[in-house]
């Protein structure tokens, strides 16, 4: 019913907003990624509240692949940085973990919805179709704010982990020579690149025409 959809819409937007805000102020690496997962679940529920069930399932599949990559990269970093999860004790890890750095940044960019990565194909479609619905300016504004929060905590995580001087104890840079650790990371990196267009072609064989004013079309990319 419309009442149920409106309630689900409100709960999903509040979930996205609150988890995004909390993730910005969090210092535990695993908690940041877990809150990010909560935010994306809010995005799926938001899609369901608009009646876009296939798109919600599509986002679930693409999100599963790059979020699994993000958790595996986090595990390698925690193992290599002396079993600490506090990102304040990280910094400059790109020198010791170049491959994991590339893969984790790939997953982060996919999470942010950077064009032509896996997350872009599902997130951008949800956002553009949501813009066609007449829910009002508040819903659209909150949706765009939630998108920008995702970018903020992803950039913050990347900056504190890989840029600057190392603030922790002994760093084990030999982690990348362990193929049982790095192998799944590399495989999932390729799925983060290729799963978006492949699943899009499989799920939606017919092209969808979306008519939007220019400021809404550029809105998702801008935020």
Short mmCIF file of C-alpha atoms in Angstrom, two decimals:
data_model
loop_
_atom_site.label_atom_id
_atom_site.label_comp_id
_atom_site.label_asym_id
_atom_site.label_seq_id
_atom_site.Cartn_x
_atom_site.Cartn_y
_atom_site.Cartn_z
CA UNK A 1 0.00 0.00 0.00
CA UNK A 2 1.03 3.65 -0.38
CA UNK A 3 1.16 4.10 3.43
CA UNK A 4 3.53 1.14 3.79
CA UNK A 5 5.70 2.44 0.94
CA UNK A 6 5.87 5.93 2.49
CA UNK A 7 6.84 4.46 5.88
CA UNK A 8 9.53 2.26 4.30
CA UNK A 9 10.78 5.27 2.33
CA UNK A 10 11.15 7.35 5.50
CA UNK A 11 12.87 4.55 7.46
CA UNK A 12 15.28 3.77 4.60
CA UNK A 13 16.31 7.42 4.14
CA UNK A 14 16.84 7.87 7.91
CA UNK A 15 18.90 4.63 7.94
CA UNK A 16 21.10 5.88 5.10
CA UNK A 17 21.53 9.30 6.73
CA UNK A 18 22.26 8.10 10.28
CA UNK A 19 24.68 5.33 9.25
CA UNK A 20 26.52 7.77 6.95
CA UNK A 21 26.88 10.39 9.70
CA UNK A 22 28.07 7.83 12.29
CA UNK A 23 30.59 6.34 9.80
CA UNK A 24 32.20 9.79 9.34
CA UNK A 25 33.01 10.00 13.07
CA UNK A 26 34.05 6.36 13.54
CA UNK A 27 37.69 5.23 13.84
CA UNK A 28 37.25 1.44 13.88
CA UNK A 29 37.98 0.10 10.37
CA UNK A 30 35.51 -2.79 10.53
CA UNK A 31 32.78 -0.60 12.02
CA UNK A 32 33.14 1.93 9.19
CA UNK A 33 32.69 -0.83 6.58
CA UNK A 34 29.78 -2.34 8.56
CA UNK A 35 28.05 1.07 8.77
CA UNK A 36 28.68 1.46 5.06
CA UNK A 37 26.88 -1.86 4.51
CA UNK A 38 23.97 -0.57 6.61
CA UNK A 39 23.84 2.55 4.45
CA UNK A 40 23.67 0.46 1.26
CA UNK A 41 20.94 -1.74 2.77
CA UNK A 42 19.05 1.52 3.31
CA UNK A 43 19.56 2.25 -0.39
CA UNK A 44 18.09 -1.16 -1.29
CA UNK A 45 15.06 -0.57 0.96
CA UNK A 46 14.70 2.88 -0.59
CA UNK A 47 14.57 1.22 -4.00
CA UNK A 48 11.95 -1.29 -2.77
CA UNK A 49 9.82 1.53 -1.32
CA UNK A 50 9.66 3.04 -4.82
CA UNK A 51 8.58 -0.31 -6.25
CA UNK A 52 11.93 -0.95 -7.99
CA UNK A 53 12.35 -4.53 -6.78
CA UNK A 54 14.60 -5.75 -9.61
CA UNK A 55 16.91 -2.78 -9.13
CA UNK A 56 17.15 -3.46 -5.39
CA UNK A 57 18.19 -7.06 -6.13
CA UNK A 58 20.66 -5.84 -8.78
CA UNK A 59 22.23 -3.47 -6.23
CA UNK A 60 22.34 -6.31 -3.70
CA UNK A 61 24.42 -8.44 -6.11
CA UNK A 62 26.87 -5.73 -7.17
CA UNK A 63 27.21 -4.46 -3.60
CA UNK A 64 27.94 -7.98 -2.33
CA UNK A 65 30.93 -8.28 -4.65
CA UNK A 66 32.71 -4.99 -3.93
CA UNK A 67 31.82 -5.03 -0.22
CA UNK A 68 33.32 -8.53 0.10
CA UNK A 69 36.46 -7.10 -1.52
CA UNK A 70 36.43 -4.20 0.96
CA UNK A 71 36.19 -6.55 3.96
CA UNK A 72 38.98 -8.81 2.66
CA UNK A 73 41.26 -5.80 2.08
CA UNK A 74 40.45 -4.58 5.59
CA UNK A 75 41.40 -8.00 6.95
CA UNK A 76 44.79 -7.89 5.19
CA UNK A 77 45.44 -4.37 6.52
CA UNK A 78 44.49 -5.32 10.10
CA UNK A 79 46.70 -8.42 9.90
CA UNK A 80 49.59 -6.44 8.43
CA UNK A 81 49.35 -3.50 10.82
CA UNK A 82 49.82 -5.58 13.97
CA UNK A 83 46.17 -6.61 14.53
CA UNK A 84 44.90 -3.08 15.16
CA UNK A 85 41.56 -1.88 13.79
CA UNK A 86 42.02 1.78 14.73
CA UNK A 87 42.61 3.78 11.53
CA UNK A 88 44.38 6.50 13.57
CA UNK A 89 47.29 4.07 13.92
CA UNK A 90 47.34 3.51 10.13
CA UNK A 91 48.78 5.88 7.54
CA UNK A 92 51.20 5.42 4.67
CA UNK A 93 50.14 1.78 4.23
CA UNK A 94 50.20 2.21 0.45
CA UNK A 95 54.01 1.80 0.60
CA UNK A 96 53.80 -1.61 2.30
CA UNK A 97 50.58 -2.82 0.64
CA UNK A 98 50.51 -1.43 -2.92
CA UNK A 99 48.29 -4.18 -4.35
CA UNK A 100 45.79 -4.10 -1.46
CA UNK A 101 45.76 -0.29 -1.70
CA UNK A 102 44.76 -0.41 -5.37
CA UNK A 103 42.09 -3.07 -4.73
CA UNK A 104 40.64 -1.30 -1.68
CA UNK A 105 40.49 2.04 -3.50
CA UNK A 106 38.78 0.26 -6.41
CA UNK A 107 36.14 -1.08 -3.98
CA UNK A 108 35.75 2.37 -2.37
CA UNK A 109 35.28 4.07 -5.74
CA UNK A 110 32.75 1.42 -6.70
CA UNK A 111 30.90 2.07 -3.43
CA UNK A 112 30.83 5.80 -4.19
CA UNK A 113 29.26 5.08 -7.59
CA UNK A 114 32.14 6.30 -9.77
CA UNK A 115 31.10 5.85 -13.44
CA UNK A 116 31.75 2.47 -15.10
CA UNK A 117 32.52 0.58 -11.88
CA UNK A 118 30.07 -2.01 -10.48
CA UNK A 119 28.33 0.28 -7.98
CA UNK A 120 27.61 2.93 -10.62
CA UNK A 121 25.30 0.75 -12.71
CA UNK A 122 22.90 0.00 -9.84
CA UNK A 123 23.18 3.16 -7.71
CA UNK A 124 22.88 5.62 -10.58
CA UNK A 125 19.83 3.83 -11.97
CA UNK A 126 18.12 3.88 -8.55
CA UNK A 127 18.88 7.59 -8.12
CA UNK A 128 17.72 8.57 -11.62
CA UNK A 129 14.50 6.58 -11.40
CA UNK A 130 13.86 8.02 -7.92
CA UNK A 131 14.21 11.51 -9.42
CA UNK A 132 11.32 10.68 -11.77
CA UNK A 133 8.98 9.99 -8.84
CA UNK A 134 7.07 12.91 -7.35
CA UNK A 135 7.97 12.39 -3.68
CA UNK A 136 8.95 16.01 -3.17
CA UNK A 137 12.13 18.01 -2.76
CA UNK A 138 12.84 16.77 0.80
CA UNK A 139 13.20 13.13 -0.29
CA UNK A 140 15.42 14.05 -3.24
CA UNK A 141 17.60 16.35 -1.13
CA UNK A 142 18.03 13.70 1.60
CA UNK A 143 18.91 11.09 -1.03
CA UNK A 144 21.63 13.33 -2.51
CA UNK A 145 22.95 14.18 0.97
CA UNK A 146 23.20 10.44 1.75
CA UNK A 147 25.16 9.94 -1.50
CA UNK A 148 27.61 12.67 -0.49
CA UNK A 149 28.02 11.11 2.99
CA UNK A 150 29.10 7.86 1.32
CA UNK A 151 31.80 9.73 -0.57
CA UNK A 152 32.91 11.58 2.59
CA UNK A 153 33.50 8.53 4.78
CA UNK A 154 35.12 6.62 1.89
CA UNK A 155 37.58 9.46 1.20
CA UNK A 156 38.27 9.81 4.94
CA UNK A 157 38.97 6.07 5.24
CA UNK A 158 41.34 6.15 2.25
CA UNK A 159 43.15 9.26 3.48
CA UNK A 160 43.70 8.03 7.05
CA UNK A 161 44.75 4.54 5.93
CA UNK A 162 47.00 5.18 2.96
CA UNK A 163 48.18 8.80 3.05
CA UNK A 164 50.57 10.42 5.51
CA UNK A 165 53.04 8.86 7.94
CA UNK A 166 52.56 5.47 9.57
CA UNK A 167 51.34 5.87 13.15
CA UNK A 168 51.31 2.28 14.41
CA UNK A 169 53.76 -0.41 15.45
CA UNK A 170 55.53 -2.96 13.28
CA UNK A 171 54.00 -3.32 9.84
CA UNK A 172 54.13 -6.78 8.21
CA UNK A 173 54.63 -5.99 4.52
CA UNK A 174 55.07 -9.68 3.63
CA UNK A 175 51.27 -10.13 3.71
CA UNK A 176 51.13 -9.54 -0.04
CA UNK A 177 53.40 -12.52 -0.70
CA UNK A 178 50.75 -14.84 0.81
CA UNK A 179 48.66 -15.93 -2.18
CA UNK A 180 45.87 -17.31 0.01
CA UNK A 181 45.34 -13.71 1.22
CA UNK A 182 45.94 -11.80 -2.00
CA UNK A 183 44.40 -14.30 -4.47
CA UNK A 184 40.72 -13.75 -3.49
CA UNK A 185 41.35 -9.99 -3.33
CA UNK A 186 42.58 -9.90 -6.95
CA UNK A 187 39.69 -12.12 -8.17
CA UNK A 188 37.10 -9.92 -6.44
CA UNK A 189 38.77 -6.82 -7.92
CA UNK A 190 37.99 -8.08 -11.41
CA UNK A 191 34.38 -8.80 -10.40
CA UNK A 192 34.11 -5.25 -9.03
CA UNK A 193 35.10 -3.99 -12.45
CA UNK A 194 33.11 -6.35 -14.65
CA UNK A 195 30.04 -7.39 -12.62
CA UNK A 196 28.20 -4.07 -13.10
CA UNK A 197 27.83 -4.10 -16.90
CA UNK A 198 27.50 -7.91 -17.12
CA UNK A 199 24.69 -8.13 -14.53
CA UNK A 200 23.08 -5.04 -16.08
CA UNK A 201 22.96 -6.68 -19.50
CA UNK A 202 21.62 -9.92 -18.01
CA UNK A 203 18.93 -8.31 -15.85
CA UNK A 204 17.81 -5.49 -18.14
CA UNK A 205 18.05 -6.58 -21.79
CA UNK A 206 15.85 -3.67 -22.94
CA UNK A 207 17.21 -0.12 -22.58
CA UNK A 208 15.38 2.19 -20.17
CA UNK A 209 14.65 5.74 -21.26
CA UNK A 210 14.96 8.24 -18.41
CA UNK A 211 13.93 11.85 -18.97
CA UNK A 212 15.31 14.28 -16.38
CA UNK A 213 16.19 17.98 -16.27
CA UNK A 214 19.93 18.66 -16.53
CA UNK A 215 20.45 19.67 -12.88
CA UNK A 216 18.97 16.35 -11.64
CA UNK A 217 20.93 14.36 -14.22
CA UNK A 218 24.18 15.93 -12.99
CA UNK A 219 23.04 15.86 -9.36
CA UNK A 220 24.22 12.33 -8.53
CA UNK A 221 27.64 12.91 -10.11
CA UNK A 222 28.03 16.30 -8.42
CA UNK A 223 27.15 15.05 -4.92
#
